[in-house]
PDB file of C-alpha atoms in Angstrom:
ATOM      1  CA  GLN A 765      11.393  55.396 -23.302  1.00 47.00           C
ATOM      2  CA  ARG A 766      10.719  55.444 -19.382  1.00 49.00           C
ATOM      3  CA  ALA A 767       7.324  52.750 -20.098  1.00 49.00           C
ATOM      4  CA  ARG A 768       9.728  50.251 -21.344  1.00 50.00           C
ATOM      5  CA  THR A 769      12.150  49.872 -18.727  1.00 49.00           C
ATOM      6  CA  GLN A 770       9.416  50.420 -15.661  1.00 53.00           C
ATOM      7  CA  MET A 771       9.102  46.167 -15.181  1.00 55.00           C
ATOM      8  CA  PRO A 772       5.602  45.665 -14.893  1.00 55.00           C
ATOM      9  CA  VAL A 773       3.244  45.261 -11.460  1.00 61.00           C
ATOM     10  CA  SER A 774       1.515  41.330 -10.511  1.00 68.00           C
ATOM     11  CA  SER A 775      -1.768  41.027  -9.188  1.00 82.00           C
ATOM     12  CA  VAL A 776      -2.302  40.149  -6.164  1.00 85.00           C
ATOM     13  CA  GLY A 777      -4.311  37.307  -8.471  1.00 86.00           C
ATOM     14  CA  GLU A 778      -1.305  36.160  -9.783  1.00 88.00           C
ATOM     15  CA  ASP A 779       0.892  36.336  -6.898  1.00 89.00           C
ATOM     16  CA  ARG A 780      -1.704  34.518  -5.539  1.00 92.00           C
ATOM     17  CA  ALA A 781      -1.709  32.125  -8.538  1.00 92.00           C
ATOM     18  CA  ILE A 782       2.689  31.371  -8.336  1.00 92.00           C
ATOM     19  CA  LEU A 783       1.933  30.976  -4.260  1.00 94.00           C
ATOM     20  CA  LEU A 784      -0.494  28.299  -4.974  1.00 94.00           C
ATOM     21  CA  GLY A 785       1.729  26.794  -7.339  1.00 94.00           C
ATOM     22  CA  PHE A 786       4.802  26.451  -5.313  1.00 95.00           C
ATOM     23  CA  ALA A 787       2.651  24.633  -2.413  1.00 95.00           C
ATOM     24  CA  MET A 788       1.410  22.539  -4.648  1.00 95.00           C
ATOM     25  CA  MET A 789       4.692  21.531  -5.561  1.00 95.00           C
ATOM     26  CA  ALA A 790       6.007  20.972  -1.480  1.00 95.00           C
ATOM     27  CA  PHE A 791       3.191  19.438  -0.954  1.00 96.00           C
ATOM     28  CA  SER A 792       3.588  16.477  -3.556  1.00 95.00           C
ATOM     29  CA  VAL A 793       7.714  16.643  -2.690  1.00 94.00           C
ATOM     30  CA  LEU A 794       6.034  15.154   1.251  1.00 95.00           C
ATOM     31  CA  MET A 795       4.038  12.867  -1.076  1.00 94.00           C
ATOM     32  CA  PHE A 796       6.397  11.232  -2.414  1.00 91.00           C
ATOM     33  CA  PHE A 797       7.747  10.705   0.849  1.00 92.00           C
ATOM     34  CA  VAL A 798       4.832   9.310   2.526  1.00 92.00           C
ATOM     35  CA  VAL A 799       3.985   7.283  -0.323  1.00 89.00           C
ATOM     36  CA  GLY A 800       7.476   6.465  -1.015  1.00 86.00           C
ATOM     37  CA  ILE A 801       8.177   4.808   2.335  1.00 87.00           C
ATOM     38  CA  THR A 802       4.136   3.374   2.663  1.00 83.00           C
ATOM     39  CA  VAL A 803       4.036   1.536  -0.677  1.00 82.00           C
ATOM     40  CA  VAL A 804       6.328   2.319  -2.390  1.00 81.00           C
ATOM     41  CA  LYS A 805       9.259   0.996  -0.180  1.00 81.00           C
ATOM     42  CA  PRO A 806       7.291  -2.462   1.043  1.00 74.00           C
ATOM     43  CA  TYR A 807       6.580  -3.230  -2.984  1.00 74.00           C
ATOM     44  CA  ILE A 808      10.770  -3.245  -3.302  1.00 73.00           C
ATOM     45  CA  ASN A 809      11.145  -5.605  -0.739  1.00 69.00           C
ATOM     46  CA  ARG A 810       9.257  -7.780  -1.227  1.00 66.00           C
ATOM     47  CA  CYS A 811      10.096  -7.694  -5.071  1.00 64.00           C
ATOM     48  CA  SER A 812      11.544 -11.897  -4.714  1.00 67.00           C
ATOM     49  CA  LEU A 813       8.200 -13.022  -4.356  1.00 72.00           C
ATOM     50  CA  SER A 814       7.740 -15.473  -7.097  1.00 75.00           C
ATOM     51  CA  GLU A 815       4.460 -17.155  -7.839  1.00 76.00           C
ATOM     52  CA  ALA A 816       3.800 -20.951  -7.142  1.00 78.00           C
ATOM     53  CA  SER A 817       0.806 -23.496  -6.983  1.00 81.00           C
ATOM     54  CA  CYS A 818      -0.051 -24.777  -3.657  1.00 85.00           C
ATOM     55  CA  VAL A 819      -2.697 -27.485  -2.518  1.00 86.00           C
ATOM     56  CA  LEU A 820      -4.336 -26.963   0.795  1.00 84.00           C
ATOM     57  CA  LEU A 821      -3.472 -29.895   3.204  1.00 85.00           C
ATOM     58  CA  GLN A 822      -5.293 -28.512   6.104  1.00 83.00           C
ATOM     59  CA  ALA A 823      -7.020 -26.018   8.488  1.00 84.00           C
ATOM     60  CA  ASP A 824      -6.659 -26.017  12.104  1.00 81.00           C
ATOM     61  CA  ILE A 825      -7.631 -24.105  14.396  1.00 80.00           C
ATOM     62  CA  LEU A 826      -5.425 -23.434  17.710  1.00 74.00           C
ATOM     63  CA  GLU A 827      -5.910 -24.172  20.868  1.00 71.00           C
ATOM     64  CA  GLU A 828      -3.218 -20.760  22.351  1.00 72.00           C
ATOM     65  CA  TRP A 829      -4.874 -18.278  21.285  1.00 72.00           C
ATOM     66  CA  VAL A 830      -2.015 -15.396  20.127  1.00 70.00           C
ATOM     67  CA  ASP A 831      -2.046 -11.438  21.683  1.00 68.00           C
ATOM     68  CA  CYS A 832      -3.973  -8.457  19.550  1.00 69.00           C
ATOM     69  CA  ARG A 833      -1.770  -5.902  20.311  1.00 66.00           C
ATOM     70  CA  GLY A 834      -1.933  -6.496  23.819  1.00 65.00           C
ATOM     71  CA  VAL A 835      -5.519  -5.176  24.102  1.00 65.00           C
ATOM     72  CA  SER A 836      -6.747  -9.358  24.122  1.00 68.00           C
ATOM     73  CA  THR A 837      -6.181 -12.454  22.175  1.00 72.00           C
ATOM     74  CA  VAL A 838      -7.794 -14.178  19.480  1.00 74.00           C
ATOM     75  CA  PRO A 839      -8.022 -17.294  17.857  1.00 77.00           C
ATOM     76  CA  CYS A 840      -5.402 -18.443  15.121  1.00 78.00           C
ATOM     77  CA  LEU A 841      -6.569 -20.312  11.913  1.00 80.00           C
ATOM     78  CA  ARG A 842      -3.192 -22.246  10.674  1.00 83.00           C
ATOM     79  CA  VAL A 843      -3.311 -23.469   7.453  1.00 85.00           C
ATOM     80  CA  THR A 844      -0.639 -25.754   5.917  1.00 84.00           C
ATOM     81  CA  VAL A 845      -0.178 -25.873   2.056  1.00 88.00           C
ATOM     82  CA  ASN A 846       2.697 -28.094  -0.107  1.00 86.00           C
ATOM     83  CA  LEU A 847       3.902 -26.543  -2.657  1.00 82.00           C
ATOM     84  CA  THR A 848       3.934 -28.597  -5.781  1.00 79.00           C
ATOM     85  CA  ALA A 849       6.798 -27.448  -7.252  1.00 77.00           C
ATOM     86  CA  SER A 850       9.291 -28.045  -4.205  1.00 81.00           C
ATOM     87  CA  ASN A 851       6.858 -30.589  -2.395  1.00 81.00           C
ATOM     88  CA  GLN A 852       7.633 -28.862   0.720  1.00 83.00           C
ATOM     89  CA  LYS A 853       5.187 -27.898   3.699  1.00 87.00           C
ATOM     90  CA  ALA A 854       4.428 -24.031   4.765  1.00 85.00           C
ATOM     91  CA  PHE A 855       1.844 -22.110   6.600  1.00 85.00           C
ATOM     92  CA  LEU A 856       0.141 -19.852   4.468  1.00 85.00           C
ATOM     93  CA  HIS A 857      -0.867 -15.878   5.010  1.00 83.00           C
ATOM     94  CA  PHE A 858      -3.093 -13.948   3.832  1.00 82.00           C
ATOM     95  CA  ASP A 859      -0.553 -11.232   2.965  1.00 78.00           C
ATOM     96  CA  GLU A 860       2.438 -10.394   3.620  1.00 76.00           C
ATOM     97  CA  GLU A 861       2.369  -8.869   6.564  1.00 72.00           C
ATOM     98  CA  SER A 862       1.032 -10.439   8.109  1.00 69.00           C
ATOM     99  CA  VAL A 863       4.076 -13.545   7.663  1.00 70.00           C
ATOM    100  CA  PRO A 864       6.344 -11.443  10.697  1.00 68.00           C
ATOM    101  CA  LEU A 865       3.475 -10.401  12.955  1.00 69.00           C
ATOM    102  CA  ILE A 866       2.495 -13.736  13.375  1.00 72.00           C
ATOM    103  CA  PRO A 867       4.249 -16.189  12.305  1.00 72.00           C
ATOM    104  CA  GLU A 868       2.347 -19.765  11.549  1.00 79.00           C
ATOM    105  CA  CYS A 869      -1.311 -17.866  11.129  1.00 79.00           C
ATOM    106  CA  PHE A 870      -3.363 -17.432   8.349  1.00 81.00           C
ATOM    107  CA  TYR A 871      -6.109 -15.119   9.246  1.00 74.00           C
ATOM    108  CA  ILE A 872      -7.279 -13.758  12.550  1.00 71.00           C
ATOM    109  CA  PRO A 873     -10.069 -11.600  13.251  1.00 71.00           C
ATOM    110  CA  LYS A 874      -9.348  -8.278  14.349  1.00 73.00           C
ATOM    111  CA  CYS A 875      -9.088  -7.363  18.342  1.00 72.00           C
ATOM    112  CA  GLN A 876     -12.529  -7.069  20.197  1.00 70.00           C
ATOM    113  CA  MET A 877     -14.162  -8.715  23.960  1.00 66.00           C
ATOM    114  CA  ASP A 878     -16.379 -10.376  22.152  1.00 73.00           C
ATOM    115  CA  ARG A 879     -14.983 -14.463  22.201  1.00 75.00           C
ATOM    116  CA  THR A 880     -18.020 -16.330  20.969  1.00 80.00           C
ATOM    117  CA  GLU A 881     -17.971 -13.324  18.278  1.00 80.00           C
ATOM    118  CA  LEU A 882     -14.172 -14.056  17.316  1.00 77.00           C
ATOM    119  CA  ASP A 883     -14.932 -18.045  16.700  1.00 79.00           C
ATOM    120  CA  GLU A 884     -17.837 -17.865  14.532  1.00 82.00           C
ATOM    121  CA  GLU A 885     -15.422 -15.236  12.263  1.00 82.00           C
ATOM    122  CA  VAL A 886     -12.888 -17.399  12.575  1.00 80.00           C
ATOM    123  CA  LEU A 887     -14.906 -20.443  12.002  1.00 84.00           C
ATOM    124  CA  LYS A 888     -16.032 -19.294   9.312  1.00 87.00           C
ATOM    125  CA  VAL A 889     -13.452 -18.341   7.610  1.00 83.00           C
ATOM    126  CA  LYS A 890     -11.699 -21.943   8.594  1.00 84.00           C
ATOM    127  CA  ASN A 891     -15.588 -23.493   7.104  1.00 85.00           C
ATOM    128  CA  SER A 892     -14.987 -22.187   3.759  1.00 83.00           C
ATOM    129  CA  LEU A 893     -11.314 -23.118   3.795  1.00 82.00           C
ATOM    130  CA  ASP A 894     -12.284 -26.998   4.105  1.00 83.00           C
ATOM    131  CA  THR A 895     -14.113 -26.697   1.160  1.00 81.00           C
ATOM    132  CA  GLN A 896     -10.850 -26.255  -0.672  1.00 79.00           C
ATOM    133  CA  LEU A 897      -9.130 -28.696   0.953  1.00 81.00           C
ATOM    134  CA  GLY A 898      -6.888 -30.913  -1.262  1.00 81.00           C
ATOM    135  CA  GLY A 899      -7.489 -28.507  -4.372  1.00 81.00           C
ATOM    136  CA  THR A 900      -4.698 -26.562  -6.055  1.00 83.00           C
ATOM    137  CA  LEU A 901      -4.232 -22.347  -5.583  1.00 85.00           C
ATOM    138  CA  SER A 902      -2.594 -20.214  -6.553  1.00 83.00           C
ATOM    139  CA  CYS A 903       0.611 -18.528  -4.107  1.00 83.00           C
ATOM    140  CA  PHE A 904       3.399 -16.669  -3.952  1.00 82.00           C
ATOM    141  CA  ALA A 905       6.549 -17.905  -1.887  1.00 80.00           C
ATOM    142  CA  ASP A 906      10.245 -16.457  -1.282  1.00 78.00           C
ATOM    143  CA  PRO A 907      12.442 -19.447  -0.808  1.00 73.00           C
ATOM    144  CA  ALA A 908      15.297 -16.954   0.144  1.00 72.00           C
ATOM    145  CA  THR A 909      14.452 -15.462   2.797  1.00 74.00           C
ATOM    146  CA  HIS A 910      11.045 -17.321   4.057  1.00 73.00           C
ATOM    147  CA  PRO A 911      10.967 -20.678   2.790  1.00 74.00           C
ATOM    148  CA  ARG A 912       8.342 -22.306   5.349  1.00 82.00           C
ATOM    149  CA  ASP A 913       5.952 -19.573   4.802  1.00 82.00           C
ATOM    150  CA  VAL A 914       3.832 -18.905   1.699  1.00 84.00           C
ATOM    151  CA  ILE A 915       0.915 -15.613   1.146  1.00 84.00           C
ATOM    152  CA  LEU A 916      -2.635 -16.233  -0.473  1.00 82.00           C
ATOM    153  CA  SER A 917      -2.288 -12.169  -1.785  1.00 79.00           C
ATOM    154  CA  ARG A 918       0.453  -9.551  -2.783  1.00 79.00           C
ATOM    155  CA  LYS A 919      -1.707  -6.264  -0.888  1.00 77.00           C
ATOM    156  CA  TYR A 920       2.037  -3.895  -2.493  1.00 76.00           C
ATOM    157  CA  THR A 921       1.591  -4.658  -6.680  1.00 78.00           C
ATOM    158  CA  VAL A 922       3.192  -2.685  -9.739  1.00 80.00           C
ATOM    159  CA  LYS A 923      -0.455  -1.399  -9.596  1.00 85.00           C
ATOM    160  CA  ASN A 924      -0.404  -0.023  -6.340  1.00 82.00           C
ATOM    161  CA  ALA A 925       2.891   1.556  -6.397  1.00 84.00           C
ATOM    162  CA  LEU A 926       2.707   3.150  -9.179  1.00 87.00           C
ATOM    163  CA  PHE A 927      -1.713   4.131  -8.311  1.00 89.00           C
ATOM    164  CA  ALA A 928      -0.305   6.084  -5.317  1.00 87.00           C
ATOM    165  CA  MET A 929       2.797   7.731  -7.343  1.00 90.00           C
ATOM    166  CA  LEU A 930       0.489   8.650  -9.905  1.00 92.00           C
ATOM    167  CA  TRP A 931      -1.420  11.503  -7.424  1.00 91.00           C
ATOM    168  CA  PRO A 932       1.652  13.254  -5.938  1.00 94.00           C
ATOM    169  CA  CYS A 933       2.804  13.841  -9.640  1.00 95.00           C
ATOM    170  CA  VAL A 934      -0.240  15.318 -11.154  1.00 95.00           C
ATOM    171  CA  MET A 935       0.122  17.865  -8.428  1.00 95.00           C
ATOM    172  CA  LEU A 936       3.811  18.511  -9.312  1.00 95.00           C
ATOM    173  CA  GLY A 937       2.561  19.124 -12.908  1.00 96.00           C
ATOM    174  CA  GLY A 938       0.181  21.103 -11.683  1.00 95.00           C
ATOM    175  CA  GLY A 939       1.801  23.694  -9.508  1.00 95.00           C
ATOM    176  CA  ALA A 940       4.462  23.383 -12.143  1.00 96.00           C
ATOM    177  CA  LEU A 941       2.111  24.196 -15.071  1.00 96.00           C
ATOM    178  CA  LEU A 942       0.222  26.946 -12.865  1.00 95.00           C
ATOM    179  CA  VAL A 943       3.751  28.783 -12.446  1.00 94.00           C
ATOM    180  CA  GLY A 944       4.494  28.958 -15.972  1.00 95.00           C
ATOM    181  CA  LEU A 945       1.962  29.600 -16.753  1.00 94.00           C
ATOM    182  CA  VAL A 946       1.780  32.782 -14.938  1.00 92.00           C
ATOM    183  CA  LYS A 947       4.856  33.243 -15.711  1.00 92.00           C
ATOM    184  CA  LEU A 948       4.010  33.042 -19.740  1.00 92.00           C
ATOM    185  CA  THR A 949       0.736  35.737 -19.294  1.00 89.00           C
ATOM    186  CA  GLN A 950       3.419  38.094 -17.497  1.00 87.00           C
ATOM    187  CA  CYS A 951       5.771  37.892 -19.762  1.00 87.00           C
ATOM    188  CA  VAL A 952       3.441  38.333 -22.569  1.00 87.00           C
ATOM    189  CA  ALA A 953       1.971  41.418 -21.181  1.00 83.00           C
ATOM    190  CA  HIS A 954       5.234  42.727 -20.113  1.00 81.00           C
ATOM    191  CA  LEU A 955       6.092  42.241 -24.102  1.00 83.00           C
ATOM    192  CA  SER A 956       2.278  43.574 -25.489  1.00 77.00           C
ATOM    193  CA  PRO A 957       2.839  47.666 -24.363  1.00 68.00           C
ATOM    194  CA  GLU A 958       6.348  46.904 -26.311  1.00 63.00           C
ATOM    195  CA  THR A 959       4.990  46.203 -29.709  1.00 58.00           C
ATOM    196  CA  LYS A 960       2.820  49.085 -29.546  1.00 55.00           C
TER     197      LYS A 960
END
């Protein structure tokens, strides 16, 4: 009678496994927060981008160099395209992050002090674009918020957002599974002496 009413004592291993499971769940909540701010929110904010067709008109290296985080100045490559749907000229940007940072530049190299390397790098990109002048390319436009800007490639896509959310989900599920399995084994261990 006394043995039945006693609660089973959990082992040190079970306690550590439960602690690990709860720690995994807590860290997954933090990961959801970080991923939500860095990947999902920018995707949602830029959902209004629609695919368009652009004709590459001109690629120029501006005489005036632009500021690079207050460290140095870098050359700016400005690319002009024509939106075929609206027959309107717009500035082409590499991705959506460069639109608010550098309004007229398609490409700026990484900040460094060597001016000749900066010139060479921008010239390579310009020569590559010059071979495609007059050609049609796929671009993304947001006529409501940025009517004079289009982007070449999207940095934040549904695929990237879902892939980033996968790891916090796996960690949350793994932590919950770990705690659940330990509790299940404790319950089975508690029931087995009663059946004997």
